[in-house]
Every structure is written in structure tokens, then in C-alpha cells.
Amino acid sequence: MTASWLSIALALVSAFLFACASVAQQSAAASVPEGTSLLSALIRSPRWWVGVLGDGGGYAVQIAALWVGSVLVVQPLLVTALLFALPMSAKLAGRALPASTWALAFLLAAALAVFIVVGDPSEGDTDAPLSDWIVPLIIAAVVIGGAAVGGLLLRTPGARALLLGAAGGLLFGLAAALTKFVTDLVESDLLGALAAWQTYALVGSGALGFYLQQRAFQVGPLSASLPAVTIGEPLGAAFIGIAVLDERIRTDGASLAIIAVAVFVMVVTTIRLSRTQASTRIETETMDGASAPPIATDR
């Protein structure tokens, strides 16, 4: 029982650190004008580096939580990062978080937790041949590429942040699906790991996902980008797990219906969250005759 409570406490601390990291990184990225080299500007930002340290701390505490507790306890609790991050971001911007945003955030976190717990995928074959990867990777590339291009070309900040965040999250999901194979190979055959295509796919998808996440933070509100990243990762990992690695989720009638409803709620609430800040800002400008205070920057 003590270990269970400790894992819960550690998971919540990890979620809080991830939330702080996202708020710091989004604040730093939002201060970089488009047309300026994003990464070169970010590496000169102390606030952004605080966010990177927060991510590192969050991962370290997450590992500790998983060491003393169950995945089915720890992983759902990590989605509470949304509930920490959105009010912190609003406070930094000098505005109150609307009740509708609170409701959507709680609904999204609950739906994501249900998806993780009820889906509970079985472990599959991490050493799938390249031929099994080709079609799913093409499908993933088309979806991710379409989302990234839409995020770069559209004008609405909320839609851009949502699409870029979703693309980044899907790439993180791909990286997660590759991690088990690569880490096992590193332990047994380091030279083999250096020659395996999965290693380079893992590094590439992680790096590109990170860049698109930072771009999502730059172009729009955290209420649009972070939920999209958060749901993109498990959905991307689940797609690769089922299509390539022969993982299986619960498919009995009740479980499948619950999973379908959870995914629907996740998608709808994420889209609604991406629109919430824009509509709130318009209302604020109408009532006050001025725009909401900008997010503080490093400049």
C-alpha cells in the first residue's frame, strides 16, 4: 500500500514538472518571431533551458514512479500535466482560466486516462521485419506530413498549434513504439544497434517531433498545442503497436465501445480547447477595448 501511494505521489510530481517544462518552453518559443531561426533563438533563452531541465526532472521522477508502481497507475496520472499547465499558462499571460476550459481539460484528461487503462495493450513483437513497417510508416508519414504542412500554412493560431502539436505527438508515439526494440538491442548488441534502421528512425522521429512541438508552442496558445501533443503520442504509439508490432487492445464489446467513446471525446475536446483561447480573447477585447496581456518573454 505504501508503494502504491508513493507511486501516485511521484507520478503527480512528474506531471507537475512536465507541466512547468511545457509552460516555460511555450513562453520562450512564443517570444521568437516567425521568420527567425527558432532553435538558435531558443538555445539562447534561459527560460527555455529551465523547461528542458523540467522535462529531464519529469522523466527521472516518472522512472522512479514506474519503479515502485504499476504502469496502469502511473501513466494515467501523467495526463494531469494538462491540468497543471493550462492554469499556469493563463496566470503567466495575466488572465483567468475560463470555466469552460477547466471543464474541457478535465474531460480530456479523463478520456485519455480511460483510453490508457481500458485499452491496456498486450506486449507484441518488437522485432517486426521491415516489410511489416513499410505501409504503416507511409500512412503515418502522410498523416504527420499533412498535419505539419497545415500547421505551417494556416493563419489561425489555435489551428496551427493544434496541427503542429498533433504532428509532434504522433512522432513521439512512433519514437515510443521503437524505443523497446532499440533499448533491448543496445543491451545485447551495441554494434548491431548502431547498424539498425530502427535506431535512426527513433532518433529522427524524436528530433523532428521535438522541433514540431516547439513550433506549435511558438505559433499558438498552450491550450491548443499541449492537448494535441498529449493525445497524439498514445494514438501514434497505439497505431504502430497494432499495425506493426502485433499488439492487441481489449476488443470485447464493452471495452471496444468505451475506447471508441474515449477517442471521440479526446479529439473533440482537443479541437474545442484549440478554439477556447481565441474566443476568450475576442470577448476580452470586446469588453475591455484592448487585447489580453501578452505572455511574458525573455526580451
Short mmCIF file of C-alpha atoms in Angstrom, two decimals:
data_model
loop_
_atom_site.label_atom_id
_atom_site.label_comp_id
_atom_site.label_asym_id
_atom_site.label_seq_id
_atom_site.Cartn_x
_atom_site.Cartn_y
_atom_site.Cartn_z
CA MET A 1 0.00 0.00 0.00
CA THR A 2 2.87 2.38 0.83
CA ALA A 3 4.46 1.69 -2.56
CA SER A 4 1.12 2.42 -4.28
CA TRP A 5 0.75 5.78 -2.56
CA LEU A 6 4.40 6.59 -3.29
CA SER A 7 3.95 5.83 -6.99
CA ILE A 8 0.87 8.09 -7.07
CA ALA A 9 2.76 10.92 -5.39
CA LEU A 10 5.75 10.52 -7.71
CA ALA A 11 3.50 10.41 -10.79
CA LEU A 12 1.84 13.67 -9.75
CA VAL A 13 5.23 15.30 -9.13
CA SER A 14 6.35 14.12 -12.56
CA ALA A 15 3.20 15.54 -14.18
CA PHE A 16 3.78 18.86 -12.41
CA LEU A 17 7.38 19.03 -13.67
CA PHE A 18 6.26 18.21 -17.21
CA ALA A 19 3.64 20.98 -16.94
CA CYS A 20 6.22 23.52 -15.75
CA ALA A 21 8.51 22.49 -18.60
CA SER A 22 5.76 22.93 -21.21
CA VAL A 23 4.77 26.36 -19.89
CA ALA A 24 8.39 27.56 -19.82
CA GLN A 25 9.13 26.23 -23.31
CA GLN A 26 5.92 27.66 -24.79
CA SER A 27 6.59 31.04 -23.23
CA ALA A 28 10.12 31.06 -24.65
CA ALA A 29 9.05 29.83 -28.09
CA ALA A 30 6.15 32.32 -28.31
CA SER A 31 8.64 35.18 -27.89
CA VAL A 32 10.51 34.18 -31.08
CA PRO A 33 9.11 36.00 -34.14
CA GLU A 34 8.30 33.81 -37.12
CA GLY A 35 10.97 34.11 -39.76
CA THR A 36 13.65 33.98 -37.07
CA SER A 37 15.59 30.74 -36.56
CA LEU A 38 13.58 29.11 -33.79
CA LEU A 39 16.16 26.71 -32.41
CA SER A 40 19.02 29.20 -32.44
CA ALA A 41 16.82 31.64 -30.52
CA LEU A 42 15.67 29.02 -28.03
CA ILE A 43 19.14 27.83 -27.10
CA ARG A 44 19.90 31.41 -26.02
CA SER A 45 16.80 31.56 -23.81
CA PRO A 46 17.34 30.78 -20.10
CA ARG A 47 13.60 30.16 -19.74
CA TRP A 48 13.67 27.50 -22.44
CA TRP A 49 16.57 25.74 -20.72
CA VAL A 50 14.59 25.76 -17.48
CA GLY A 51 11.88 23.95 -19.44
CA VAL A 52 14.39 21.40 -20.73
CA LEU A 53 15.57 20.77 -17.16
CA GLY A 54 11.94 20.39 -16.11
CA ASP A 55 11.46 17.72 -18.78
CA GLY A 56 14.55 15.91 -17.55
CA GLY A 57 13.34 16.04 -13.98
CA GLY A 58 9.89 14.87 -15.02
CA TYR A 59 11.31 11.83 -16.84
CA ALA A 60 13.55 10.98 -13.88
CA VAL A 61 10.62 11.10 -11.44
CA GLN A 62 8.45 9.15 -13.89
CA ILE A 63 11.06 6.36 -13.95
CA ALA A 64 11.06 6.34 -10.14
CA ALA A 65 7.26 6.15 -10.11
CA LEU A 66 7.29 3.21 -12.53
CA TRP A 67 9.97 1.52 -10.43
CA VAL A 68 7.73 1.45 -7.34
CA GLY A 69 4.31 1.28 -9.01
CA SER A 70 2.23 -0.05 -11.87
CA VAL A 71 2.17 1.41 -15.39
CA LEU A 72 -1.64 1.47 -15.16
CA VAL A 73 -1.37 3.72 -12.10
CA VAL A 74 1.44 6.00 -13.27
CA GLN A 75 0.61 6.64 -16.95
CA PRO A 76 -2.99 7.87 -16.47
CA LEU A 77 -1.85 10.22 -13.70
CA LEU A 78 0.72 11.81 -16.01
CA VAL A 79 -2.09 13.33 -18.08
CA THR A 80 -2.80 15.62 -15.12
CA ALA A 81 0.07 17.66 -16.55
CA LEU A 82 -2.65 19.30 -18.66
CA LEU A 83 -4.50 20.39 -15.52
CA PHE A 84 -1.32 21.93 -14.09
CA ALA A 85 -0.08 23.53 -17.31
CA LEU A 86 -3.16 25.37 -18.53
CA PRO A 87 -3.78 27.45 -15.37
CA MET A 88 -0.05 28.19 -15.07
CA SER A 89 -0.01 29.40 -18.67
CA ALA A 90 -3.08 31.56 -18.08
CA LYS A 91 -1.54 33.06 -14.93
CA LEU A 92 1.64 33.90 -16.84
CA ALA A 93 -0.47 35.59 -19.52
CA GLY A 94 -2.25 37.67 -16.86
CA ARG A 95 -5.73 36.25 -17.32
CA ALA A 96 -8.10 33.86 -15.60
CA LEU A 97 -8.72 30.39 -16.99
CA PRO A 98 -12.39 30.20 -18.10
CA ALA A 99 -14.62 27.59 -16.50
CA SER A 100 -15.24 26.08 -19.95
CA THR A 101 -11.51 25.48 -20.39
CA TRP A 102 -11.29 23.82 -16.97
CA ALA A 103 -14.19 21.53 -17.92
CA LEU A 104 -12.66 20.62 -21.29
CA ALA A 105 -9.25 19.96 -19.73
CA PHE A 106 -10.72 17.66 -17.06
CA LEU A 107 -12.79 15.86 -19.70
CA LEU A 108 -9.76 15.37 -21.95
CA ALA A 109 -7.58 14.11 -19.09
CA ALA A 110 -10.31 11.67 -18.01
CA ALA A 111 -10.84 10.39 -21.56
CA LEU A 112 -7.11 9.89 -22.08
CA ALA A 113 -6.81 8.03 -18.77
CA VAL A 114 -9.74 5.79 -19.76
CA PHE A 115 -8.10 5.11 -23.14
CA ILE A 116 -4.85 4.03 -21.44
CA VAL A 117 -6.49 1.89 -18.73
CA VAL A 118 -9.21 0.20 -20.77
CA GLY A 119 -7.09 -0.29 -23.91
CA ASP A 120 -4.29 -1.90 -21.88
CA PRO A 121 -2.43 -3.24 -24.96
CA SER A 122 -0.65 -6.58 -24.70
CA GLU A 123 3.07 -6.69 -25.47
CA GLY A 124 3.79 -7.55 -29.11
CA ASP A 125 6.72 -8.48 -31.31
CA THR A 126 9.21 -5.60 -31.14
CA ASP A 127 11.45 -7.25 -33.78
CA ALA A 128 9.00 -6.95 -36.68
CA PRO A 129 10.62 -7.14 -40.14
CA LEU A 130 10.98 -4.03 -42.28
CA SER A 131 8.32 -5.31 -44.70
CA ASP A 132 5.73 -5.04 -41.91
CA TRP A 133 6.69 -1.42 -41.27
CA ILE A 134 6.50 -0.03 -44.82
CA VAL A 135 2.76 0.53 -45.29
CA PRO A 136 2.08 1.78 -41.74
CA LEU A 137 5.07 4.13 -41.97
CA ILE A 138 3.77 5.52 -45.28
CA ILE A 139 0.33 6.09 -43.72
CA ALA A 140 1.91 7.74 -40.68
CA ALA A 141 4.13 9.92 -42.87
CA VAL A 142 1.13 11.12 -44.90
CA VAL A 143 -0.91 11.97 -41.78
CA ILE A 144 2.01 13.63 -39.96
CA GLY A 145 3.15 15.47 -43.08
CA GLY A 146 -0.36 16.73 -43.79
CA ALA A 147 -0.76 17.98 -40.21
CA ALA A 148 2.65 19.67 -40.26
CA VAL A 149 2.05 21.38 -43.61
CA GLY A 150 -1.38 22.55 -42.47
CA GLY A 151 0.13 23.90 -39.27
CA LEU A 152 2.77 25.80 -41.18
CA LEU A 153 0.42 27.26 -43.83
CA LEU A 154 -2.75 28.14 -41.94
CA ARG A 155 -3.25 31.57 -40.37
CA THR A 156 -5.37 30.81 -37.28
CA PRO A 157 -3.03 30.43 -34.27
CA GLY A 158 -5.17 27.83 -32.49
CA ALA A 159 -5.49 25.62 -35.58
CA ARG A 160 -1.79 25.93 -36.35
CA ALA A 161 -0.77 25.00 -32.81
CA LEU A 162 -3.21 22.07 -32.80
CA LEU A 163 -1.94 20.62 -36.10
CA LEU A 164 1.76 21.11 -35.34
CA GLY A 165 1.25 19.70 -31.84
CA ALA A 166 -0.60 16.68 -33.23
CA ALA A 167 2.20 16.05 -35.73
CA GLY A 168 4.79 16.28 -32.96
CA GLY A 169 2.78 13.99 -30.68
CA LEU A 170 2.35 11.35 -33.41
CA LEU A 171 6.11 11.38 -33.98
CA PHE A 172 6.66 10.95 -30.23
CA GLY A 173 4.31 7.95 -30.44
CA LEU A 174 6.37 6.47 -33.26
CA ALA A 175 9.51 7.00 -31.20
CA ALA A 176 7.88 5.30 -28.22
CA ALA A 177 6.99 2.28 -30.37
CA LEU A 178 10.64 1.99 -31.48
CA THR A 179 12.17 2.51 -28.05
CA LYS A 180 11.66 -1.02 -26.67
CA PHE A 181 13.41 -2.68 -29.63
CA VAL A 182 16.32 -0.23 -29.64
CA THR A 183 16.94 -0.36 -25.88
CA ASP A 184 16.86 -4.18 -25.90
CA LEU A 185 19.28 -4.23 -28.84
CA VAL A 186 21.66 -1.78 -27.15
CA GLU A 187 21.84 -4.07 -24.12
CA SER A 188 22.56 -7.21 -26.17
CA ASP A 189 24.42 -5.95 -29.25
CA LEU A 190 25.66 -2.36 -29.28
CA LEU A 191 27.21 -2.62 -32.75
CA GLY A 192 24.01 -4.15 -34.04
CA ALA A 193 22.06 -1.21 -32.59
CA LEU A 194 24.32 1.23 -34.43
CA ALA A 195 23.58 -0.57 -37.70
CA ALA A 196 19.82 -0.98 -37.18
CA TRP A 197 17.48 1.31 -39.11
CA GLN A 198 15.19 1.46 -36.08
CA THR A 199 17.85 3.38 -34.13
CA TYR A 200 17.99 6.14 -36.72
CA ALA A 201 14.22 6.17 -37.10
CA LEU A 202 13.94 6.59 -33.32
CA VAL A 203 16.41 9.48 -33.25
CA GLY A 204 14.88 11.13 -36.31
CA SER A 205 11.26 10.87 -35.18
CA GLY A 206 12.17 12.10 -31.70
CA ALA A 207 14.15 15.08 -33.02
CA LEU A 208 11.53 16.07 -35.60
CA GLY A 209 8.74 15.61 -33.06
CA PHE A 210 10.58 17.87 -30.62
CA TYR A 211 11.04 20.55 -33.31
CA LEU A 212 7.36 20.46 -34.31
CA GLN A 213 6.36 20.65 -30.65
CA GLN A 214 8.45 23.80 -30.23
CA ARG A 215 6.94 25.26 -33.41
CA ALA A 216 3.48 24.51 -32.01
CA PHE A 217 4.46 26.35 -28.83
CA GLN A 218 5.67 29.27 -30.96
CA VAL A 219 2.63 29.81 -33.16
CA GLY A 220 -0.32 29.42 -30.81
CA PRO A 221 -1.69 29.01 -27.28
CA LEU A 222 -0.69 26.18 -24.97
CA SER A 223 -4.38 25.26 -24.73
CA ALA A 224 -4.16 24.17 -28.38
CA SER A 225 -0.67 22.67 -28.62
CA LEU A 226 -0.27 20.69 -25.39
CA PRO A 227 -3.54 18.71 -25.61
CA ALA A 228 -2.72 17.81 -29.22
CA VAL A 229 0.75 16.58 -28.26
CA THR A 230 -0.69 14.71 -25.29
CA ILE A 231 -3.25 12.71 -27.28
CA GLY A 232 -1.06 12.37 -30.38
CA GLU A 233 1.60 10.33 -28.59
CA PRO A 234 -0.59 7.44 -27.31
CA LEU A 235 -2.63 7.35 -30.52
CA GLY A 236 0.54 7.20 -32.65
CA ALA A 237 2.06 4.51 -30.45
CA ALA A 238 -1.18 2.50 -30.48
CA PHE A 239 -1.38 2.67 -34.30
CA ILE A 240 2.17 1.36 -34.73
CA GLY A 241 1.71 -1.19 -31.95
CA ILE A 242 -1.40 -2.68 -33.54
CA ALA A 243 -0.42 -2.33 -37.22
CA VAL A 244 3.23 -3.43 -36.92
CA LEU A 245 4.13 -4.94 -33.57
CA ASP A 246 1.12 -7.26 -33.26
CA GLU A 247 -0.01 -5.67 -30.01
CA ARG A 248 -3.63 -6.16 -29.10
CA ILE A 249 -6.04 -3.97 -27.15
CA ARG A 250 -9.14 -5.22 -25.40
CA THR A 251 -11.72 -5.95 -28.09
CA ASP A 252 -14.70 -7.31 -26.16
CA GLY A 253 -17.88 -5.37 -26.87
CA ALA A 254 -17.91 -3.14 -23.80
CA SER A 255 -14.18 -2.31 -23.87
CA LEU A 256 -14.16 -1.51 -27.58
CA ALA A 257 -17.16 0.79 -27.18
CA ILE A 258 -15.53 2.59 -24.23
CA ILE A 259 -12.28 3.02 -26.17
CA ALA A 260 -14.17 4.42 -29.18
CA VAL A 261 -16.03 6.91 -26.98
CA ALA A 262 -12.79 7.91 -25.23
CA VAL A 263 -11.04 8.57 -28.55
CA PHE A 264 -14.02 10.60 -29.79
CA VAL A 265 -14.04 12.68 -26.59
CA MET A 266 -10.26 13.20 -26.83
CA VAL A 267 -10.48 14.51 -30.39
CA VAL A 268 -13.50 16.75 -29.77
CA THR A 269 -12.15 18.27 -26.55
CA THR A 270 -8.75 18.90 -28.12
CA ILE A 271 -10.36 20.79 -31.01
CA ARG A 272 -12.58 22.74 -28.60
CA LEU A 273 -9.57 23.65 -26.44
CA SER A 274 -7.74 24.96 -29.50
CA ARG A 275 -10.64 27.38 -30.08
CA THR A 276 -11.25 28.38 -26.46
CA GLN A 277 -8.42 30.91 -26.08
CA ALA A 278 -9.20 32.59 -29.39
CA SER A 279 -12.86 33.11 -28.49
CA THR A 280 -11.93 34.20 -24.96
CA ARG A 281 -9.51 36.78 -26.32
CA ILE A 282 -12.14 38.19 -28.68
CA GLU A 283 -14.58 38.52 -25.78
CA THR A 284 -11.91 40.22 -23.66
CA GLU A 285 -11.11 42.69 -26.41
CA THR A 286 -14.83 43.46 -26.87
CA MET A 287 -15.40 44.05 -23.16
CA ASP A 288 -12.18 45.86 -22.31
CA GLY A 289 -11.38 47.54 -25.60
CA ALA A 290 -7.89 46.07 -25.51
CA SER A 291 -6.22 42.75 -26.05
CA ALA A 292 -5.30 40.43 -23.22
CA PRO A 293 -1.87 40.97 -21.72
CA PRO A 294 0.83 39.17 -23.68
CA ILE A 295 2.80 36.29 -22.28
CA ALA A 296 5.97 37.49 -20.62
CA THR A 297 9.08 36.95 -22.71
CA ASP A 298 12.78 36.84 -22.13
CA ARG A 299 13.33 40.05 -24.05
#
